[in-house]
Coordinates of C-alpha atoms and ligand atoms in Angstrom, one line a residue:
M1 CA 14.3 -12.6 -9.3
S2 CA 11.8 -14.0 -6.9
I3 CA 10.6 -11.9 -4.1
I4 CA 8.7 -13.1 -1.1
A5 CA 6.3 -10.4 0.1
I6 CA 5.0 -10.4 3.7
L7 CA 1.4 -9.2 3.4
G8 CA -0.1 -6.6 5.7
R9 CA -3.0 -6.8 8.1
Q10 CA -5.5 -7.6 5.4
P11 CA -3.5 -10.0 3.2
E12 CA -6.1 -10.3 0.4
L13 CA -5.8 -6.5 -0.2
S14 CA -2.1 -6.6 -0.2
L15 CA -2.0 -9.5 -2.6
A16 CA -4.5 -7.8 -4.9
E17 CA -2.2 -4.7 -4.9
L18 CA 0.8 -6.9 -5.8
E19 CA -1.2 -8.4 -8.7
Q20 CA -2.3 -5.1 -10.1
R21 CA 1.2 -3.7 -9.7
F22 CA 3.2 -6.6 -11.2
G23 CA 0.7 -8.4 -13.3
S24 CA -1.2 -11.7 -12.8
D25 CA 1.5 -13.7 -14.5
S26 CA 4.1 -12.6 -12.0
V27 CA 2.3 -12.8 -8.7
Y28 CA 1.4 -16.0 -6.8
T29 CA -0.2 -16.8 -3.5
F30 CA 2.5 -18.5 -1.3
S31 CA 0.5 -18.8 1.9
D32 CA -2.2 -16.9 3.8
I33 CA 0.3 -14.2 4.8
A34 CA 2.8 -14.2 1.9
G35 CA 2.9 -13.6 -1.8
L36 CA 5.6 -14.5 -4.4
V37 CA 6.5 -11.9 -7.0
E38 CA 8.7 -12.5 -10.1
T39 CA 10.2 -9.1 -10.9
E40 CA 13.5 -7.3 -11.3
A41 CA 12.0 -4.1 -10.0
F42 CA 10.6 -4.5 -6.6
D43 CA 10.4 -1.4 -4.5
I44 CA 8.5 -1.8 -1.2
Q45 CA 8.2 1.9 -0.7
T46 CA 5.8 2.2 -3.6
L47 CA 3.4 -0.3 -2.0
G48 CA 0.9 0.2 0.7
G49 CA 0.1 -3.4 1.6
T50 CA 3.5 -5.2 1.8
V51 CA 5.2 -4.9 5.2
K52 CA 8.4 -6.7 4.5
A53 CA 10.0 -8.3 1.5
G54 CA 12.9 -10.6 0.8
K55 CA 14.9 -12.0 -2.0
V56 CA 14.3 -15.7 -2.3
I57 CA 17.5 -17.7 -1.7
A58 CA 16.0 -21.2 -1.6
E59 CA 12.8 -23.1 -1.6
L60 CA 12.9 -26.3 0.4
D61 CA 10.6 -29.2 1.2
K62 CA 8.7 -28.5 4.4
A63 CA 10.8 -29.6 7.4
D64 CA 10.6 -29.3 11.2
W65 CA 12.3 -26.3 12.8
P66 CA 15.4 -28.1 14.3
R67 CA 16.3 -29.5 10.8
L68 CA 15.8 -26.1 9.1
S69 CA 17.7 -24.3 11.9
R70 CA 20.7 -26.6 11.3
D71 CA 20.5 -26.0 7.6
I72 CA 20.5 -22.2 8.1
V73 CA 23.4 -22.3 10.5
Q74 CA 25.4 -24.4 8.1
R75 CA 24.6 -22.4 5.0
Y76 CA 25.1 -18.9 6.6
S77 CA 28.2 -19.7 8.7
K78 CA 30.0 -20.3 5.3
E79 CA 28.3 -17.6 3.4
L80 CA 28.7 -14.8 5.9
R81 CA 32.4 -15.5 6.6
G82 CA 34.4 -12.3 6.2
E83 CA 35.2 -9.0 7.6
G84 CA 33.4 -6.4 9.6
K85 CA 30.6 -6.4 12.1
L86 CA 27.3 -8.0 11.1
T87 CA 23.9 -7.1 12.4
L88 CA 21.7 -10.2 12.1
G89 CA 18.0 -10.8 12.6
I90 CA 16.0 -14.0 12.0
S91 CA 12.3 -14.0 11.3
V92 CA 10.0 -17.0 10.8
Y93 CA 6.6 -16.6 9.2
G94 CA 3.7 -19.0 8.7
K95 CA 4.5 -21.2 11.6
T96 CA 4.6 -20.6 15.4
I97 CA 8.1 -21.2 16.7
A98 CA 9.1 -20.1 20.2
A99 CA 11.1 -16.9 20.0
R100 CA 13.8 -18.5 22.2
D101 CA 14.2 -21.3 19.7
I102 CA 14.8 -18.8 16.9
Q103 CA 17.2 -16.9 19.1
R104 CA 19.1 -20.2 19.7
T105 CA 19.6 -20.5 15.9
G106 CA 20.9 -16.9 15.8
L107 CA 23.3 -17.6 18.7
A108 CA 24.6 -20.8 17.0
L109 CA 25.2 -18.8 13.9
K110 CA 26.8 -16.0 15.8
Q111 CA 29.2 -18.5 17.5
A112 CA 30.1 -20.2 14.3
L113 CA 30.9 -16.8 12.7
K114 CA 32.9 -15.7 15.7
K115 CA 35.2 -18.7 15.3
N116 CA 36.0 -17.4 11.9
G117 CA 36.7 -13.9 13.3
R118 CA 33.4 -12.1 12.4
S119 CA 31.5 -10.4 15.1
V120 CA 27.7 -10.4 15.1
R121 CA 25.1 -8.3 16.8
L122 CA 22.1 -10.5 17.0
I123 CA 18.7 -8.7 17.2
P124 CA 16.6 -10.2 19.9
N125 CA 13.4 -11.7 18.6
D126 CA 10.3 -9.9 19.9
G127 CA 8.2 -12.7 18.4
T128 CA 8.4 -15.5 15.9
A129 CA 9.2 -12.7 13.3
L130 CA 10.9 -9.4 14.0
S131 CA 8.3 -6.7 13.9
T132 CA 8.3 -4.2 11.0
A133 CA 9.3 -1.5 13.5
T134 CA 12.3 -3.6 14.8
S135 CA 13.5 -4.4 11.3
H136 CA 12.9 -0.9 10.1
H137 CA 14.7 0.8 13.0
N138 CA 17.7 -1.6 12.7
K139 CA 17.8 -0.9 8.9
L140 CA 17.8 -4.7 8.2
G141 CA 18.1 -5.5 4.6
L142 CA 19.3 -2.1 3.6
A143 CA 23.1 -2.8 3.7
S144 CA 25.2 -5.9 3.1
N145 CA 26.2 -6.0 6.8
K146 CA 22.6 -5.8 8.1
L147 CA 21.0 -9.1 7.3
E148 CA 17.6 -10.4 8.1
I149 CA 17.1 -14.1 7.3
M150 CA 13.4 -14.8 6.6
I151 CA 12.0 -18.3 6.8
V152 CA 8.6 -18.4 5.4
Y153 CA 6.4 -21.6 5.7
G154 CA 4.1 -22.0 2.7
R155 CA 1.4 -24.6 1.9
S156 CA 3.9 -27.2 0.7
S157 CA 7.3 -25.8 1.0
V158 CA 9.5 -23.4 3.0
I159 CA 11.3 -20.4 1.5
I160 CA 14.5 -19.0 2.8
A161 CA 14.9 -15.4 1.9
E162 CA 17.0 -12.4 2.7
S163 CA 15.1 -9.2 3.5
T164 CA 15.4 -6.3 1.2
G165 CA 13.8 -4.0 3.6
T166 CA 10.5 -3.2 5.3
Q167 CA 7.8 -0.6 4.8
N168 CA 9.1 2.7 5.9
I169 CA 6.8 3.3 8.8
S170 CA 8.5 6.5 9.9
A171 CA 8.1 8.1 6.4
L172 CA 4.4 7.1 6.3
A173 CA 3.8 8.6 9.7
A174 CA 5.7 11.8 8.8
R175 CA 3.5 12.2 5.7
D176 CA 0.4 11.5 7.7
Q177 CA 1.1 13.6 10.8
G178 CA 3.4 16.3 9.3
R179 CA 1.1 17.9 6.8
P180 CA -0.4 21.2 7.8
K181 CA -4.1 20.4 7.2
R182 CA -5.9 17.5 8.7
D183 CA -9.6 17.0 9.4
A184 CA -10.8 14.1 11.5
F185 CA -14.4 14.7 10.5
V186 CA -14.0 13.8 6.8
G187 CA -12.2 10.7 7.9
M188 CA -8.7 11.0 6.4
L189 CA -7.4 8.1 4.6
P190 CA -4.3 6.5 6.0
P191 CA -1.4 7.1 3.5
K192 CA -0.8 3.3 3.3
L193 CA -4.4 2.8 2.1
A194 CA -4.1 5.6 -0.4
L195 CA -1.0 4.1 -1.8
M196 CA -2.7 0.7 -2.0
M197 CA -5.7 2.2 -3.7
I198 CA -3.6 3.9 -6.4
N199 CA -1.9 0.6 -7.1
L200 CA -5.2 -1.3 -6.9
S201 CA -6.6 0.9 -9.7
G202 CA -4.1 -0.9 -12.0
I203 CA -2.3 2.2 -13.2
T204 CA 1.4 1.4 -12.8
I205 CA 4.5 3.5 -12.6
E206 CA 6.1 1.3 -15.3
Q207 CA 3.3 2.3 -17.7
Q208 CA 4.1 5.8 -17.0
Q209 CA 7.9 5.4 -17.0
S210 CA 7.4 4.3 -20.6
R211 CA 6.1 7.8 -20.9
S212 CA 9.4 8.7 -19.1
V213 CA 8.7 10.1 -15.7
V214 CA 9.5 9.7 -12.1
S215 CA 9.5 11.9 -9.0
A216 CA 12.4 13.5 -7.3
E217 CA 13.1 14.9 -4.0
D218 CA 14.1 18.5 -3.2
N219 CA 16.1 19.0 -0.1
K220 CA 14.4 22.0 1.3
G221 CA 11.9 21.4 4.1
E222 CA 12.2 21.2 7.8
V223 CA 11.1 17.5 7.8
Q224 CA 14.1 15.5 6.6
P225 CA 13.3 14.3 3.0
E226 CA 14.3 10.8 4.0
E227 CA 11.6 10.9 6.7
L228 CA 9.1 11.8 4.1
A229 CA 9.6 9.5 1.2
P230 CA 12.8 7.5 0.8
R231 CA 11.7 5.9 -2.4
S232 CA 14.0 3.9 -4.6
E233 CA 16.6 5.4 -6.9
A234 CA 14.1 4.9 -9.7
L235 CA 11.8 7.4 -8.0
S236 CA 14.4 9.9 -6.9
S237 CA 16.0 10.8 -10.2
D238 CA 15.7 14.5 -10.9
E239 CA 17.0 13.8 -14.4
H240 CA 13.9 11.9 -15.3
N241 CA 11.7 14.4 -13.7
R242 CA 12.9 17.3 -15.8
K243 CA 11.5 15.4 -18.9
G244 CA 8.3 17.3 -18.1
D245 CA 4.9 17.0 -16.6
Q246 CA 3.2 16.4 -19.9
N247 CA 4.8 12.9 -19.8
R248 CA 3.2 12.0 -16.6
H249 CA -0.1 10.2 -16.2
T250 CA -2.9 12.2 -14.5
L251 CA -4.7 10.8 -11.6
L252 CA -8.1 12.3 -10.6
D253 CA -9.6 12.3 -7.1
P254 CA -13.1 13.9 -7.3
F255 CA -13.7 13.6 -3.5
C256 CA -10.2 14.8 -2.6
G257 CA -10.9 15.9 1.0
T258 CA -7.6 16.8 2.6
G259 CA -5.7 15.3 -0.3
V260 CA -4.1 12.1 0.9
V261 CA -4.6 10.3 -2.4
L262 CA -3.2 13.2 -4.3
Q263 CA -0.2 13.4 -2.0
E264 CA 0.7 9.7 -2.4
A265 CA 0.0 9.9 -6.1
A266 CA 2.2 12.9 -6.5
L267 CA 5.1 11.2 -4.7
L268 CA 4.7 8.2 -7.0
G269 CA 5.2 10.5 -9.9
F270 CA 1.7 11.2 -11.2
N271 CA 0.3 14.6 -12.1
V272 CA -2.6 15.0 -9.7
Y273 CA -6.1 16.5 -10.1
G274 CA -8.5 16.9 -7.3
S275 CA -11.9 18.3 -6.7
D276 CA -14.3 18.5 -3.8
L277 CA -17.7 19.9 -3.0
A278 CA -16.4 21.8 0.1
E279 CA -14.3 24.9 -0.5
K280 CA -12.6 24.2 2.8
M281 CA -11.4 20.8 1.6
V282 CA -10.1 22.3 -1.7
D283 CA -8.1 24.8 0.4
Y284 CA -6.8 22.0 2.7
S285 CA -5.7 19.8 -0.2
Q286 CA -4.0 22.8 -1.8
Q287 CA -2.1 23.6 1.3
N288 CA -1.1 20.0 1.9
L289 CA 0.1 19.6 -1.7
D290 CA 2.0 23.0 -1.5
W291 CA 3.7 21.6 1.7
L292 CA 4.7 18.5 -0.3
A293 CA 5.9 20.5 -3.3
A294 CA 8.2 22.5 -1.0
K295 CA 10.0 19.3 -0.1
H296 CA 9.8 17.2 -3.3
T297 CA 9.9 17.8 -7.0
I298 CA 6.4 16.7 -8.0
G299 CA 4.3 17.0 -11.2
T300 CA 1.4 19.4 -11.8
V301 CA -1.2 19.8 -9.1
K302 CA -4.7 21.0 -10.0
I303 CA -7.4 21.3 -7.3
E304 CA -10.8 22.9 -7.8
P305 CA -14.2 23.1 -6.2
G306 CA -16.8 20.9 -7.8
D307 CA -19.9 18.7 -7.0
A308 CA -18.9 15.3 -8.4
I309 CA -22.5 14.7 -9.5
E310 CA -22.3 17.4 -12.2
H311 CA -18.8 18.7 -12.4
T312 CA -16.9 18.8 -15.7
W313 CA -13.3 17.8 -15.3
Q314 CA -10.6 18.9 -17.8
P315 CA -8.8 16.1 -19.6
P316 CA -6.5 14.3 -19.5
I317 CA -7.6 11.8 -16.9
D318 CA -5.7 8.5 -16.9
A319 CA -7.0 7.0 -13.7
I320 CA -9.5 7.8 -11.0
V321 CA -8.8 7.0 -7.4
A322 CA -11.0 8.2 -4.6
E323 CA -12.6 7.6 -1.3
T324 CA -16.1 8.8 -2.1
Y325 CA -18.6 10.3 0.3
L326 CA -18.9 7.9 3.2
G327 CA -22.0 9.4 4.9
Q328 CA -21.9 10.4 8.5
P329 CA -19.5 8.7 10.8
F330 CA -20.9 6.1 13.3
S331 CA -19.2 4.9 16.5
A332 CA -21.9 2.2 17.0
P333 CA -24.0 0.4 14.4
P334 CA -27.0 2.6 13.5
A335 CA -30.6 1.5 13.8
P336 CA -31.9 0.0 10.6
D337 CA -34.1 3.0 9.6
K338 CA -31.1 5.3 10.2
L339 CA -28.8 3.2 8.2
D340 CA -31.4 3.0 5.4
K341 CA -31.6 6.8 5.2
V342 CA -27.8 7.3 5.1
K343 CA -27.4 4.5 2.6
R344 CA -30.0 6.1 0.3
I345 CA -28.2 9.5 0.4
V346 CA -24.8 7.9 -0.3
D347 CA -26.3 5.7 -3.0
H348 CA -27.7 8.7 -4.7
I349 CA -24.4 10.6 -4.7
T350 CA -22.3 7.6 -5.7
S351 CA -24.5 6.6 -8.6
K352 CA -24.9 10.1 -9.9
F353 CA -21.2 10.7 -9.7
L354 CA -20.5 7.4 -11.6
E355 CA -23.0 8.4 -14.3
N356 CA -21.4 11.9 -14.6
L357 CA -17.9 10.4 -14.7
A358 CA -18.8 7.8 -17.3
S359 CA -19.8 10.5 -19.8
Q360 CA -16.4 12.2 -19.5
I361 CA -13.7 9.4 -19.5
D362 CA -12.3 7.2 -22.2
S363 CA -13.1 3.5 -22.4
G364 CA -10.4 1.6 -20.6
T365 CA -9.8 4.2 -17.9
L366 CA -8.8 2.5 -14.7
I367 CA -10.6 3.2 -11.4
C368 CA -10.3 2.4 -7.7
L369 CA -13.0 3.7 -5.4
A370 CA -13.5 3.2 -1.7
V371 CA -17.2 3.4 -0.9
P372 CA -18.8 2.7 2.5
A373 CA -19.9 -0.7 3.7
W374 CA -21.6 -0.6 7.1
R375 CA -20.7 -3.4 9.6
D376 CA -23.3 -4.7 12.1
V377 CA -22.6 -6.2 15.5
R378 CA -22.3 -9.7 14.0
G379 CA -19.7 -8.5 11.5
N380 CA -22.0 -8.5 8.4
F381 CA -21.8 -5.7 5.9
T382 CA -24.5 -3.7 4.3
H383 CA -23.5 -2.6 0.9
L384 CA -24.6 0.2 -1.4
S385 CA -27.2 -0.8 -4.0
T386 CA -25.2 1.1 -6.6
I387 CA -22.7 -1.8 -6.6
K388 CA -25.3 -4.0 -8.3
N389 CA -25.8 -1.4 -11.1
L390 CA -22.1 -0.7 -12.0
E391 CA -22.5 -2.4 -15.4
S392 CA -25.5 -0.4 -16.4
L393 CA -23.6 2.8 -15.3
G394 CA -20.9 2.0 -17.9
Y395 CA -18.3 0.1 -15.8
E396 CA -16.9 -3.4 -15.5
W397 CA -15.1 -5.0 -12.6
Q398 CA -11.4 -5.6 -13.2
T399 CA -10.4 -9.3 -12.9
L400 CA -7.8 -10.7 -10.5
K401 CA -6.3 -14.2 -10.3
N402 CA -5.3 -14.4 -6.7
V403 CA -8.3 -12.9 -4.9
D404 CA -12.0 -12.3 -5.4
V405 CA -12.1 -8.8 -6.7
K406 CA -15.7 -8.3 -5.6
N407 CA -14.8 -9.0 -2.0
L408 CA -12.2 -6.5 -1.0
I409 CA -13.1 -4.5 2.1
Y410 CA -10.8 -2.4 4.2
Y411 CA -11.9 -2.2 7.8
R412 CA -10.8 -2.3 11.4
E413 CA -12.5 -4.4 14.0
D414 CA -13.6 -1.3 15.9
Q415 CA -15.0 0.5 12.8
V416 CA -18.7 0.6 11.8
V417 CA -18.0 2.2 8.4
G418 CA -15.6 0.0 6.4
R419 CA -14.4 0.8 2.9
K420 CA -15.5 -1.5 0.1
L421 CA -13.0 -1.2 -2.8
L422 CA -14.3 -1.1 -6.3
L423 CA -11.7 -1.9 -8.9
L424 CA -13.4 -0.9 -12.2
V425 CA -12.6 -0.2 -15.8
K426 CA -14.7 2.1 -17.9
N427 CA -16.5 0.2 -20.7
Ligands
SAM501 C1 -14.5 10.5 2.9 S1 -14.0 12.1 2.5 C2 -12.6 11.9 1.6 C3 -11.4 12.1 2.5 C4 -10.1 12.1 1.8 N1 -9.8 10.8 1.2 C5 -9.0 12.5 2.7 O1 -8.1 11.6 2.9 O2 -9.0 13.5 3.2 C6 -15.2 12.5 1.3 C7 -15.1 13.9 0.7 O3 -16.1 14.0 -0.3 C8 -16.6 15.4 -0.3 N2 -17.9 15.3 -0.9 C9 -19.1 15.0 -0.4 N3 -20.0 15.1 -1.3 C10 -19.5 15.4 -2.5 C11 -19.9 15.7 -3.8 N4 -21.2 15.6 -4.1 N5 -19.0 16.1 -4.7 C12 -17.7 16.2 -4.4 N6 -17.2 16.0 -3.1 C13 -18.1 15.6 -2.2 C14 -16.5 15.8 1.2 O4 -16.4 17.2 1.3 C15 -15.3 15.1 1.7 O5 -14.1 15.9 1.6

């Protein structure tokens, strides 16, 4: 089955995530904002960087909108004939079409269906494409009578697809805001980025399902489980879960902070292992994971204090995903000497950590680290010197087909400290 994936705010990161998750042979760049994935097992809730996805119905030669619009009305007025009320949305990606023109297509389809006795609730377009929030709140793509037709313009063709759902923004927000311990100073990772980083490491749920595991939900907490993590059936089967924690892969975060990576990894079905220099953070992570475990059946959780420069972690460690020490936060670009000082401290911690880690993990262990990259007023980044020494520290860059793996940086326009993502493998 072909899936068209609408990529998030930083499309190259989202595409890299898809490639790591589904393999280079199954992921293609379709346009600047969309990727194509060949898979039978696509679950958007296990991805951080894809905002909407649809099953590809047809790939056509590029045509102007009136022509495509006619095709769509013709095709779907036949296809959707039948009983029961239909909720319908239409989204166009990759080309600017006036919202009212898209609305007109919807109304034409609505009329054609009405003639055949089927009533339609047409979702008004808030833009060329329905926003993730609109599609999510109307549950488009989640039932046969809630359809979102997606028209995605690519470089040389147009894809017609039917949405299979959007990223569950309310579940992500509930996980972010609902947990008991938060700490603005350490700079908590958004859950979406944590999820993306876990996938970017290259460790996949499929690999671990071959070791027979998945997570399940327990229906105990005050936050509705569906608000927290409505994953696919594959991830909510208690039956699999009971097969035991020893079958799960273990993911280590040696700079765990408040435990966002651990939380997302536990929900994906990994055993999680965290450490942090600060006792307070160890306590915060523990409390946040306890909170999660009260609502979901998760694997083992181990959290301990430790300086990543010299700590000895207990095996097994199957993957390392961490947002390492970022240095002090800045609200404006620092003066060069200040930046130089901070960079030197962070370089020291990062390189010593990597050296320590290399002596403890197996060759082939997969790693995704977010390290700081400082942005100046012109938008240029200053990078850690450690990045040039990764090979001598015992690591290699992973390789990707669709994006330049050495150029992945997560940042917001208003941020001075961006996060450079290092996708590595131990030599
Ligand atoms: C950027 S924060 C990580 C935040 C975390 N991702 C979260 O979402 O809460 C970096 C963390 O590294 C910890 N840290 C700093 N130096 C460390 C060291 N040498 N060894 C281990 N942890 C360290 C800090 O206490 C902080 O919790």
